[in-house]
Short mmCIF file of the C-alpha atoms (twelve columns), coordinates in Angstrom:
data_MODEL
# 
_entry.id   MODEL 
# 
loop_
_atom_site.group_PDB 
_atom_site.id 
_atom_site.type_symbol 
_atom_site.label_atom_id 
_atom_site.label_alt_id 
_atom_site.label_comp_id 
_atom_site.label_asym_id 
_atom_site.label_seq_id 
_atom_site.Cartn_x 
_atom_site.Cartn_y 
_atom_site.Cartn_z 
_atom_site.pdbx_PDB_model_num 
ATOM 1   C CA . MET A 1   -88.232  -5.219  47.107 1 
ATOM 2   C CA . THR A 2   -85.208  -4.247  49.412 1 
ATOM 3   C CA . LEU A 3   -81.881  -3.406  48.501 1 
ATOM 4   C CA . LEU A 4   -78.903  -4.268  50.541 1 
ATOM 5   C CA . HIS A 5   -75.876  -2.454  50.874 1 
ATOM 6   C CA . LEU A 6   -76.404  0.263   48.550 1 
ATOM 7   C CA . ALA A 7   -73.390  2.013   47.543 1 
ATOM 8   C CA . PRO A 8   -72.493  3.135   44.275 1 
ATOM 9   C CA . ILE A 9   -69.800  1.046   42.563 1 
ATOM 10  C CA . TRP A 10  -69.911  2.043   38.798 1 
ATOM 11  C CA . THR A 11  -66.631  3.355   38.976 1 
ATOM 12  C CA . LEU A 12  -65.463  0.613   40.166 1 
ATOM 13  C CA . LEU A 13  -66.879  -1.602  37.482 1 
ATOM 14  C CA . VAL A 14  -65.452  0.814   34.729 1 
ATOM 15  C CA . LEU A 15  -62.310  -0.221  36.147 1 
ATOM 16  C CA . ALA A 16  -63.217  -3.913  36.490 1 
ATOM 17  C CA . PHE A 17  -64.246  -4.166  32.789 1 
ATOM 18  C CA . PRO A 18  -61.558  -3.857  30.220 1 
ATOM 19  C CA . LEU A 19  -62.086  -3.400  26.621 1 
ATOM 20  C CA . ALA A 20  -62.575  -6.218  24.578 1 
ATOM 21  C CA . VAL A 21  -59.575  -7.527  22.216 1 
ATOM 22  C CA . SER A 22  -62.205  -9.451  20.327 1 
ATOM 23  C CA . ALA A 23  -66.039  -9.679  20.722 1 
ATOM 24  C CA . GLU A 24  -66.742  -11.433 17.255 1 
ATOM 25  C CA . GLN A 25  -69.647  -8.665  17.209 1 
ATOM 26  C CA . ILE A 26  -71.806  -10.213 19.623 1 
ATOM 27  C CA . LYS A 27  -75.247  -8.721  19.846 1 
ATOM 28  C CA . ILE A 28  -76.776  -7.566  22.929 1 
ATOM 29  C CA . GLY A 29  -80.315  -6.330  23.376 1 
ATOM 30  C CA . PHE A 30  -81.505  -2.924  24.846 1 
ATOM 31  C CA . VAL A 31  -85.432  -2.698  25.334 1 
ATOM 32  C CA . LEU A 32  -86.404  0.173   26.684 1 
ATOM 33  C CA . SER A 33  -90.035  0.692   27.892 1 
ATOM 34  C CA . THR A 34  -90.338  3.897   26.040 1 
ATOM 35  C CA . LEU A 35  -89.053  6.713   23.743 1 
ATOM 36  C CA . GLN A 36  -91.717  8.799   24.958 1 
ATOM 37  C CA . GLU A 37  -89.485  10.817  27.790 1 
ATOM 38  C CA . GLU A 38  -86.579  13.197  27.058 1 
ATOM 39  C CA . ARG A 39  -84.361  10.928  29.310 1 
ATOM 40  C CA . TYR A 40  -84.856  7.550   27.582 1 
ATOM 41  C CA . LEU A 41  -82.930  8.843   24.711 1 
ATOM 42  C CA . LYS A 42  -79.999  9.359   26.552 1 
ATOM 43  C CA . ASP A 43  -79.825  5.912   27.848 1 
ATOM 44  C CA . GLN A 44  -80.245  4.605   24.137 1 
ATOM 45  C CA . LYS A 45  -76.991  6.966   23.325 1 
ATOM 46  C CA . PHE A 46  -74.785  5.837   26.312 1 
ATOM 47  C CA . PHE A 47  -75.402  2.238   26.183 1 
ATOM 48  C CA . THR A 48  -74.839  2.527   22.329 1 
ATOM 49  C CA . GLU A 49  -71.290  4.530   23.142 1 
ATOM 50  C CA . GLU A 50  -70.202  1.909   25.386 1 
ATOM 51  C CA . ALA A 51  -70.943  -1.194  23.234 1 
ATOM 52  C CA . LYS A 52  -68.796  0.724   20.785 1 
ATOM 53  C CA . ARG A 53  -66.087  1.080   23.089 1 
ATOM 54  C CA . LEU A 54  -66.380  -2.561  24.511 1 
ATOM 55  C CA . GLY A 55  -66.980  -4.317  20.850 1 
ATOM 56  C CA . PHE A 56  -70.177  -5.799  20.520 1 
ATOM 57  C CA . SER A 57  -73.322  -5.069  18.798 1 
ATOM 58  C CA . PRO A 58  -76.313  -3.297  20.777 1 
ATOM 59  C CA . VAL A 59  -79.718  -4.247  19.238 1 
ATOM 60  C CA . LEU A 60  -82.278  -1.270  20.504 1 
ATOM 61  C CA . ALA A 61  -85.764  -1.528  20.616 1 
ATOM 62  C CA . SER A 62  -88.738  0.510   22.550 1 
ATOM 63  C CA . ALA A 63  -92.002  -1.409  23.612 1 
ATOM 64  C CA . GLU A 64  -93.983  1.694   23.742 1 
ATOM 65  C CA . ASN A 65  -95.117  1.217   27.281 1 
ATOM 66  C CA . ASN A 66  -97.132  -1.697  26.257 1 
ATOM 67  C CA . PRO A 67  -95.781  -5.053  27.947 1 
ATOM 68  C CA . GLN A 68  -97.262  -7.183  24.947 1 
ATOM 69  C CA . THR A 69  -95.241  -5.156  22.405 1 
ATOM 70  C CA . GLN A 70  -92.480  -5.603  24.890 1 
ATOM 71  C CA . ALA A 71  -92.512  -9.580  24.975 1 
ATOM 72  C CA . ALA A 72  -92.899  -9.332  21.075 1 
ATOM 73  C CA . LYS A 73  -89.520  -7.187  20.773 1 
ATOM 74  C CA . VAL A 74  -87.962  -9.589  23.300 1 
ATOM 75  C CA . GLU A 75  -89.235  -12.484 21.142 1 
ATOM 76  C CA . ASN A 76  -87.615  -10.733 18.081 1 
ATOM 77  C CA . LEU A 77  -84.363  -10.563 19.441 1 
ATOM 78  C CA . LEU A 78  -84.087  -13.871 20.656 1 
ATOM 79  C CA . SER A 79  -84.575  -14.969 16.836 1 
ATOM 80  C CA . LEU A 80  -81.904  -12.020 15.929 1 
ATOM 81  C CA . GLY A 81  -79.301  -14.347 18.015 1 
ATOM 82  C CA . VAL A 82  -78.271  -12.098 20.934 1 
ATOM 83  C CA . LYS A 83  -76.556  -13.265 23.649 1 
ATOM 84  C CA . ALA A 84  -77.925  -11.302 26.465 1 
ATOM 85  C CA . ILE A 85  -80.809  -8.950  26.856 1 
ATOM 86  C CA . VAL A 86  -80.936  -5.703  29.054 1 
ATOM 87  C CA . ILE A 87  -84.770  -5.084  29.654 1 
ATOM 88  C CA . GLN A 88  -86.168  -1.883  31.335 1 
ATOM 89  C CA . PRO A 89  -89.740  -3.508  32.085 1 
ATOM 90  C CA . VAL A 90  -92.903  -1.930  31.563 1 
ATOM 91  C CA . ASN A 91  -94.380  -4.358  34.221 1 
ATOM 92  C CA . SER A 92  -91.988  -5.431  36.550 1 
ATOM 93  C CA . GLN A 93  -94.457  -8.644  37.052 1 
ATOM 94  C CA . ALA A 94  -95.464  -9.301  33.871 1 
ATOM 95  C CA . ALA A 95  -91.715  -9.204  32.658 1 
ATOM 96  C CA . ALA A 96  -91.111  -12.477 34.754 1 
ATOM 97  C CA . ASN A 97  -92.363  -14.326 31.410 1 
ATOM 98  C CA . LEU A 98  -89.608  -12.396 29.545 1 
ATOM 99  C CA . VAL A 99  -87.094  -14.201 31.986 1 
ATOM 100 C CA . LYS A 100 -88.446  -17.007 31.268 1 
ATOM 101 C CA . LEU A 101 -88.180  -16.826 27.599 1 
ATOM 102 C CA . ALA A 102 -84.933  -15.893 27.528 1 
ATOM 103 C CA . HIS A 103 -83.435  -18.587 30.033 1 
ATOM 104 C CA . ALA A 104 -85.043  -21.056 27.637 1 
ATOM 105 C CA . GLU A 105 -82.653  -20.199 24.981 1 
ATOM 106 C CA . LYS A 106 -79.756  -19.809 27.423 1 
ATOM 107 C CA . VAL A 107 -79.809  -15.723 27.471 1 
ATOM 108 C CA . PRO A 108 -79.078  -13.985 30.608 1 
ATOM 109 C CA . VAL A 109 -80.970  -10.826 31.280 1 
ATOM 110 C CA . VAL A 110 -80.448  -7.801  33.067 1 
ATOM 111 C CA . ALA A 111 -83.046  -5.780  34.489 1 
ATOM 112 C CA . TYR A 112 -82.525  -2.203  33.577 1 
ATOM 113 C CA . ASP A 113 -83.626  0.846   36.017 1 
ATOM 114 C CA . ARG A 114 -86.519  -1.264  37.159 1 
ATOM 115 C CA . MET A 115 -86.612  -4.881  38.929 1 
ATOM 116 C CA . ILE A 116 -88.190  -7.772  37.370 1 
ATOM 117 C CA . THR A 117 -90.542  -9.247  39.983 1 
ATOM 118 C CA . ASP A 118 -90.178  -12.959 41.274 1 
ATOM 119 C CA . ALA A 119 -87.939  -14.175 38.339 1 
ATOM 120 C CA . PRO A 120 -84.308  -15.560 38.258 1 
ATOM 121 C CA . VAL A 121 -82.945  -12.287 36.784 1 
ATOM 122 C CA . ASP A 122 -79.365  -12.559 36.251 1 
ATOM 123 C CA . ALA A 123 -78.465  -8.840  37.002 1 
ATOM 124 C CA . TYR A 124 -79.907  -5.457  38.217 1 
ATOM 125 C CA . VAL A 125 -78.618  -2.385  37.118 1 
ATOM 126 C CA . THR A 126 -80.289  0.479   38.991 1 
ATOM 127 C CA . GLN A 127 -80.452  3.661   40.849 1 
ATOM 128 C CA . ASP A 128 -80.787  4.619   44.401 1 
ATOM 129 C CA . SER A 129 -84.587  4.934   43.697 1 
ATOM 130 C CA . PHE A 130 -85.584  5.258   47.932 1 
ATOM 131 C CA . GLN A 131 -82.599  7.955   48.221 1 
ATOM 132 C CA . VAL A 132 -84.459  9.628   45.592 1 
ATOM 133 C CA . GLY A 133 -87.637  10.100  47.905 1 
ATOM 134 C CA . VAL A 134 -85.628  10.544  50.620 1 
ATOM 135 C CA . LEU A 135 -84.168  13.376  48.647 1 
ATOM 136 C CA . GLN A 136 -87.394  15.015  47.610 1 
ATOM 137 C CA . ALA A 137 -88.990  14.582  51.016 1 
ATOM 138 C CA . GLU A 138 -86.346  16.033  53.159 1 
ATOM 139 C CA . ALA A 139 -86.239  19.351  50.682 1 
ATOM 140 C CA . ALA A 140 -89.700  19.283  51.365 1 
ATOM 141 C CA . VAL A 141 -89.861  19.252  54.760 1 
ATOM 142 C CA . LYS A 142 -87.103  21.923  54.932 1 
ATOM 143 C CA . ALA A 143 -89.174  24.379  52.268 1 
ATOM 144 C CA . THR A 144 -92.390  23.916  54.270 1 
ATOM 145 C CA . LYS A 145 -91.027  23.885  57.830 1 
ATOM 146 C CA . GLY A 146 -92.554  20.390  58.415 1 
ATOM 147 C CA . VAL A 147 -96.037  21.557  58.035 1 
ATOM 148 C CA . GLY A 148 -98.990  21.263  55.509 1 
ATOM 149 C CA . ASN A 149 -100.844 19.254  53.041 1 
ATOM 150 C CA . TYR A 150 -98.558  17.243  50.750 1 
ATOM 151 C CA . VAL A 151 -99.596  15.230  47.711 1 
ATOM 152 C CA . LEU A 152 -97.537  12.241  46.618 1 
ATOM 153 C CA . LEU A 153 -97.532  11.477  42.477 1 
ATOM 154 C CA . ARG A 154 -96.583  7.702   41.995 1 
ATOM 155 C CA . GLY A 155 -95.814  6.155   38.628 1 
ATOM 156 C CA . GLN A 156 -97.294  3.236   37.552 1 
ATOM 157 C CA . ALA A 157 -98.910  0.957   40.318 1 
ATOM 158 C CA . GLY A 158 -96.602  -1.829  41.192 1 
ATOM 159 C CA . HIS A 159 -93.730  -0.581  39.711 1 
ATOM 160 C CA . SER A 160 -90.849  -1.368  41.368 1 
ATOM 161 C CA . VAL A 161 -88.980  2.115   40.982 1 
ATOM 162 C CA . ALA A 162 -92.619  4.060   41.635 1 
ATOM 163 C CA . ASN A 163 -92.644  1.326   45.235 1 
ATOM 164 C CA . GLU A 164 -89.271  2.338   46.098 1 
ATOM 165 C CA . ILE A 165 -89.331  6.319   45.491 1 
ATOM 166 C CA . SER A 166 -92.483  6.827   47.007 1 
ATOM 167 C CA . ARG A 167 -91.378  4.192   50.281 1 
ATOM 168 C CA . GLY A 168 -88.254  6.863   50.724 1 
ATOM 169 C CA . VAL A 169 -90.694  9.736   50.393 1 
ATOM 170 C CA . LEU A 170 -93.108  8.279   52.882 1 
ATOM 171 C CA . SER A 171 -90.004  7.009   55.391 1 
ATOM 172 C CA . VAL A 172 -89.281  10.958  55.689 1 
ATOM 173 C CA . LEU A 173 -92.728  12.337  55.926 1 
ATOM 174 C CA . ALA A 174 -93.370  10.075  58.897 1 
ATOM 175 C CA . LYS A 175 -91.330  11.626  61.226 1 
ATOM 176 C CA . HIS A 176 -93.143  14.718  60.786 1 
ATOM 177 C CA . LYS A 177 -96.522  15.025  62.501 1 
ATOM 178 C CA . GLY A 178 -97.568  18.248  60.990 1 
ATOM 179 C CA . ILE A 179 -97.248  16.965  57.283 1 
ATOM 180 C CA . LYS A 180 -100.373 15.123  56.043 1 
ATOM 181 C CA . VAL A 181 -100.453 13.454  52.805 1 
ATOM 182 C CA . VAL A 182 -103.685 14.335  51.247 1 
ATOM 183 C CA . VAL A 183 -103.359 12.537  48.162 1 
ATOM 184 C CA . ASP A 184 -101.200 9.285   47.407 1 
ATOM 185 C CA . LYS A 185 -101.903 8.081   43.912 1 
ATOM 186 C CA . SER A 186 -100.518 6.173   40.977 1 
ATOM 187 C CA . HIS A 187 -100.724 7.254   37.503 1 
ATOM 188 C CA . GLU A 188 -100.894 5.004   34.239 1 
ATOM 189 C CA . ASN A 189 -97.696  5.127   32.213 1 
ATOM 190 C CA . TRP A 190 -96.007  7.618   34.617 1 
ATOM 191 C CA . SER A 191 -98.595  10.230  32.679 1 
ATOM 192 C CA . GLY A 192 -97.968  13.935  33.398 1 
ATOM 193 C CA . ALA A 193 -101.517 14.469  32.228 1 
ATOM 194 C CA . LEU A 194 -103.029 12.396  34.479 1 
ATOM 195 C CA . ALA A 195 -100.849 14.118  36.897 1 
ATOM 196 C CA . MET A 196 -101.963 17.179  36.293 1 
ATOM 197 C CA . ALA A 197 -105.635 16.013  36.524 1 
ATOM 198 C CA . THR A 198 -105.105 14.704  40.176 1 
ATOM 199 C CA . ILE A 199 -103.336 18.030  41.170 1 
ATOM 200 C CA . GLU A 200 -106.236 19.822  39.888 1 
ATOM 201 C CA . ASN A 201 -108.832 17.630  41.951 1 
ATOM 202 C CA . ALA A 202 -106.435 17.809  44.857 1 
ATOM 203 C CA . LEU A 203 -106.620 21.649  44.649 1 
ATOM 204 C CA . THR A 204 -110.375 21.326  44.672 1 
ATOM 205 C CA . GLN A 205 -110.585 19.225  47.447 1 
ATOM 206 C CA . THR A 206 -108.147 21.270  49.579 1 
ATOM 207 C CA . SER A 207 -109.436 24.809  48.638 1 
ATOM 208 C CA . ASN A 208 -105.741 25.449  46.938 1 
ATOM 209 C CA . ASN A 209 -104.398 24.561  50.609 1 
ATOM 210 C CA . ILE A 210 -101.438 22.484  49.071 1 
ATOM 211 C CA . ALA A 211 -98.082  23.111  50.696 1 
ATOM 212 C CA . ALA A 212 -96.316  20.324  48.471 1 
ATOM 213 C CA . VAL A 213 -96.124  18.082  45.593 1 
ATOM 214 C CA . LEU A 214 -93.678  15.184  45.314 1 
ATOM 215 C CA . ALA A 215 -93.911  13.166  41.976 1 
ATOM 216 C CA . ASN A 216 -91.823  10.209  41.300 1 
ATOM 217 C CA . ASN A 217 -90.749  11.578  37.925 1 
ATOM 218 C CA . SER A 218 -90.341  14.859  35.836 1 
ATOM 219 C CA . GLY A 219 -93.014  14.480  34.105 1 
ATOM 220 C CA . MET A 220 -95.558  14.043  36.553 1 
ATOM 221 C CA . ALA A 221 -93.884  17.453  38.265 1 
ATOM 222 C CA . GLN A 222 -94.239  19.276  35.094 1 
ATOM 223 C CA . GLY A 223 -98.330  18.252  34.944 1 
ATOM 224 C CA . ALA A 224 -98.589  19.518  38.861 1 
ATOM 225 C CA . VAL A 225 -96.356  22.857  37.657 1 
ATOM 226 C CA . GLN A 226 -99.122  23.297  34.768 1 
ATOM 227 C CA . ALA A 227 -102.236 22.599  37.424 1 
ATOM 228 C CA . LEU A 228 -100.743 25.136  40.016 1 
ATOM 229 C CA . ALA A 229 -100.445 27.686  37.572 1 
ATOM 230 C CA . GLU A 230 -103.892 27.625  36.236 1 
ATOM 231 C CA . GLN A 231 -104.678 28.265  39.916 1 
ATOM 232 C CA . GLY A 232 -102.309 31.349  40.327 1 
ATOM 233 C CA . LEU A 233 -100.096 29.211  42.584 1 
ATOM 234 C CA . THR A 234 -96.745  29.254  40.671 1 
ATOM 235 C CA . GLY A 235 -93.742  29.217  42.972 1 
ATOM 236 C CA . LYS A 236 -96.308  29.037  45.928 1 
ATOM 237 C CA . VAL A 237 -96.382  24.778  46.437 1 
ATOM 238 C CA . PHE A 238 -93.129  23.144  46.790 1 
ATOM 239 C CA . VAL A 239 -92.716  20.820  43.532 1 
ATOM 240 C CA . ALA A 240 -90.220  18.196  43.374 1 
ATOM 241 C CA . GLY A 241 -89.444  15.820  40.542 1 
ATOM 242 C CA . ALA A 242 -86.870  13.020  39.686 1 
ATOM 243 C CA . ASP A 243 -85.265  12.376  35.974 1 
ATOM 244 C CA . ALA A 244 -84.114  16.312  35.573 1 
ATOM 245 C CA . ASP A 245 -85.799  16.325  32.215 1 
ATOM 246 C CA . LEU A 246 -84.894  19.514  30.565 1 
ATOM 247 C CA . ALA A 247 -88.396  21.004  30.982 1 
ATOM 248 C CA . ALA A 248 -88.139  20.392  34.730 1 
ATOM 249 C CA . ILE A 249 -84.571  22.179  34.631 1 
ATOM 250 C CA . LYS A 250 -86.098  25.143  32.966 1 
ATOM 251 C CA . ASN A 251 -88.872  25.367  35.473 1 
ATOM 252 C CA . ILE A 252 -86.375  25.255  38.111 1 
ATOM 253 C CA . VAL A 253 -84.685  28.447  36.700 1 
ATOM 254 C CA . ALA A 254 -88.277  30.034  35.978 1 
ATOM 255 C CA . GLY A 255 -89.237  29.513  39.713 1 
ATOM 256 C CA . LYS A 256 -91.738  27.347  38.640 1 
ATOM 257 C CA . GLN A 257 -90.316  24.128  40.514 1 
ATOM 258 C CA . GLN A 258 -88.357  23.693  43.469 1 
ATOM 259 C CA . PHE A 259 -86.551  20.604  43.062 1 
ATOM 260 C CA . GLU A 260 -85.667  17.664  41.232 1 
ATOM 261 C CA . VAL A 261 -83.394  14.641  41.567 1 
ATOM 262 C CA . LEU A 262 -80.676  13.718  38.797 1 
ATOM 263 C CA . LYS A 263 -80.433  10.322  38.390 1 
ATOM 264 C CA . ASP A 264 -76.861  10.106  36.379 1 
ATOM 265 C CA . ILE A 265 -78.138  8.146   32.993 1 
ATOM 266 C CA . ARG A 266 -74.676  7.498   31.672 1 
ATOM 267 C CA . PRO A 267 -73.092  5.380   34.876 1 
ATOM 268 C CA . LEU A 268 -76.552  3.674   34.387 1 
ATOM 269 C CA . ALA A 269 -76.794  2.923   30.824 1 
ATOM 270 C CA . GLU A 270 -72.935  2.101   30.761 1 
ATOM 271 C CA . THR A 271 -72.758  -0.553  33.704 1 
ATOM 272 C CA . SER A 272 -75.560  -2.283  32.093 1 
ATOM 273 C CA . ALA A 273 -73.696  -2.397  28.948 1 
ATOM 274 C CA . GLN A 274 -70.713  -3.794  30.958 1 
ATOM 275 C CA . VAL A 275 -72.550  -6.515  33.030 1 
ATOM 276 C CA . ALA A 276 -74.503  -7.999  29.978 1 
ATOM 277 C CA . PHE A 277 -71.442  -8.094  27.642 1 
ATOM 278 C CA . ARG A 278 -69.505  -10.115 30.793 1 
ATOM 279 C CA . LEU A 279 -72.788  -12.081 31.004 1 
ATOM 280 C CA . ALA A 280 -72.691  -12.836 26.978 1 
ATOM 281 C CA . LYS A 281 -69.348  -14.176 27.260 1 
ATOM 282 C CA . GLY A 282 -70.378  -16.370 30.260 1 
ATOM 283 C CA . GLU A 283 -67.879  -14.551 32.734 1 
ATOM 284 C CA . LYS A 284 -68.921  -14.459 35.982 1 
ATOM 285 C CA . ILE A 285 -70.379  -10.923 37.821 1 
ATOM 286 C CA . GLU A 286 -69.755  -9.425  40.968 1 
ATOM 287 C CA . ALA A 287 -71.935  -7.317  42.646 1 
ATOM 288 C CA . THR A 288 -71.207  -6.264  46.264 1 
ATOM 289 C CA . GLN A 289 -75.083  -5.946  46.799 1 
ATOM 290 C CA . SER A 290 -77.978  -7.997  46.254 1 
ATOM 291 C CA . THR A 291 -81.976  -7.134  45.606 1 
ATOM 292 C CA . LYS A 292 -84.521  -9.450  47.211 1 
ATOM 293 C CA . SER A 293 -87.118  -10.072 44.408 1 
ATOM 294 C CA . GLY A 294 -89.415  -13.002 45.677 1 
ATOM 295 C CA . LYS A 295 -87.299  -16.025 46.546 1 
ATOM 296 C CA . PHE A 296 -84.444  -14.873 44.412 1 
ATOM 297 C CA . ASN A 297 -81.652  -12.394 45.474 1 
ATOM 298 C CA . VAL A 298 -80.273  -11.019 42.398 1 
ATOM 299 C CA . PRO A 299 -77.075  -9.218  41.665 1 
ATOM 300 C CA . THR A 300 -77.188  -5.616  41.994 1 
ATOM 301 C CA . PHE A 301 -75.081  -2.566  40.688 1 
ATOM 302 C CA . ALA A 302 -76.652  0.810   42.174 1 
ATOM 303 C CA . THR A 303 -75.306  4.219   40.317 1 
ATOM 304 C CA . PRO A 304 -75.800  7.477   42.082 1 
ATOM 305 C CA . VAL A 305 -78.418  10.236  42.527 1 
ATOM 306 C CA . TYR A 306 -78.233  13.876  43.197 1 
ATOM 307 C CA . ALA A 307 -80.380  16.720  44.428 1 
ATOM 308 C CA . ILE A 308 -80.956  19.339  42.165 1 
ATOM 309 C CA . ASP A 309 -81.925  23.297  42.932 1 
ATOM 310 C CA . ALA A 310 -81.262  26.756  41.767 1 
ATOM 311 C CA . SER A 311 -77.724  26.727  43.898 1 
ATOM 312 C CA . ASN A 312 -76.228  23.959  42.073 1 
ATOM 313 C CA . LEU A 313 -77.386  23.878  38.379 1 
ATOM 314 C CA . GLU A 314 -74.074  25.232  37.391 1 
ATOM 315 C CA . GLU A 315 -72.169  22.676  39.093 1 
ATOM 316 C CA . LYS A 316 -74.345  19.500  38.396 1 
ATOM 317 C CA . VAL A 317 -76.172  20.093  35.444 1 
ATOM 318 C CA . TYR A 318 -73.879  22.462  32.865 1 
ATOM 319 C CA . LYS A 319 -70.895  21.557  33.671 1 
ATOM 320 C CA . THR A 320 -71.493  17.755  33.669 1 
ATOM 321 C CA . GLY A 321 -72.932  17.910  30.183 1 
ATOM 322 C CA . PHE A 322 -75.972  16.603  31.295 1 
ATOM 323 C CA . HIS A 323 -78.047  19.520  29.794 1 
ATOM 324 C CA . ASP A 324 -76.394  22.235  27.864 1 
ATOM 325 C CA . LYS A 325 -76.957  26.145  29.273 1 
ATOM 326 C CA . LYS A 326 -77.751  27.459  26.140 1 
ATOM 327 C CA . ALA A 327 -80.500  25.166  25.935 1 
ATOM 328 C CA . VAL A 328 -81.818  25.452  29.386 1 
ATOM 329 C CA . LEU A 329 -81.457  29.456  29.328 1 
ATOM 330 C CA . GLY A 330 -82.154  29.987  25.716 1 
ATOM 331 C CA . LYS A 331 -79.214  32.094  25.049 1 
# 
């Protein structure tokens, strides 16, 4: 997957989508891959709030990280008469069949957060996943002075976001000859428990000689933090994650983790609602960038990501309302 002309434009979209005067309660489906991770409750919340603002009826579903369950959910949404579907695919390749199902009913599909590969998706709303990896790697290189053994914890194998984050990481690390990636491994369902086992094995293989762990999400970073703690290495190994889950921010405050990338969820969810609403009404959408997916060029809307460490929690996490300060500090 190659992103072209990446530039955050969600703020322009908000201006381009006026409040609906009469939506006649258009139904739009919003199918997440899972609700097991904390952040996805926010995706649902912000999507629902934007639906209310625009005037359409959101129909929410979760696939429990199961492609077959996701197919059943999409089929159910189509039977309910939705006019558009926003899908966060469990499996980016398998979800191509979901696009065929929807298009057979003349229902447009918006790929959410992750690309649906080799399919004529009507739009793709995403965050700059490549930049997530770049930010993680640049912070790690600075912290380790560009030397040492690194571990890359990837999400689901073949997952578009996991691929892009990891591509961003490796694009930076390749410039530093003193860095050796000793483990580069994918993890089913982005599992924190599996990531913990990967770090335990990496520590055994290297006699605890690990300088940095770069994880594709917060949950796997949490697994790394737990494995490092068991070896008395808390705070001695650079750990980076992505999503800025509450547990990850708490770990940064406690010095157990050094870095996160905050993928701002509100503009992602709001933009997807706006794009889906226009498609549902048969209106044209205008994207300033595109994503190559097989033989298809998919109109793409990218939203911003931010580096998070102990120095900017107040500005980027608390004041923005991403996490409540009391919830993080426990007081």
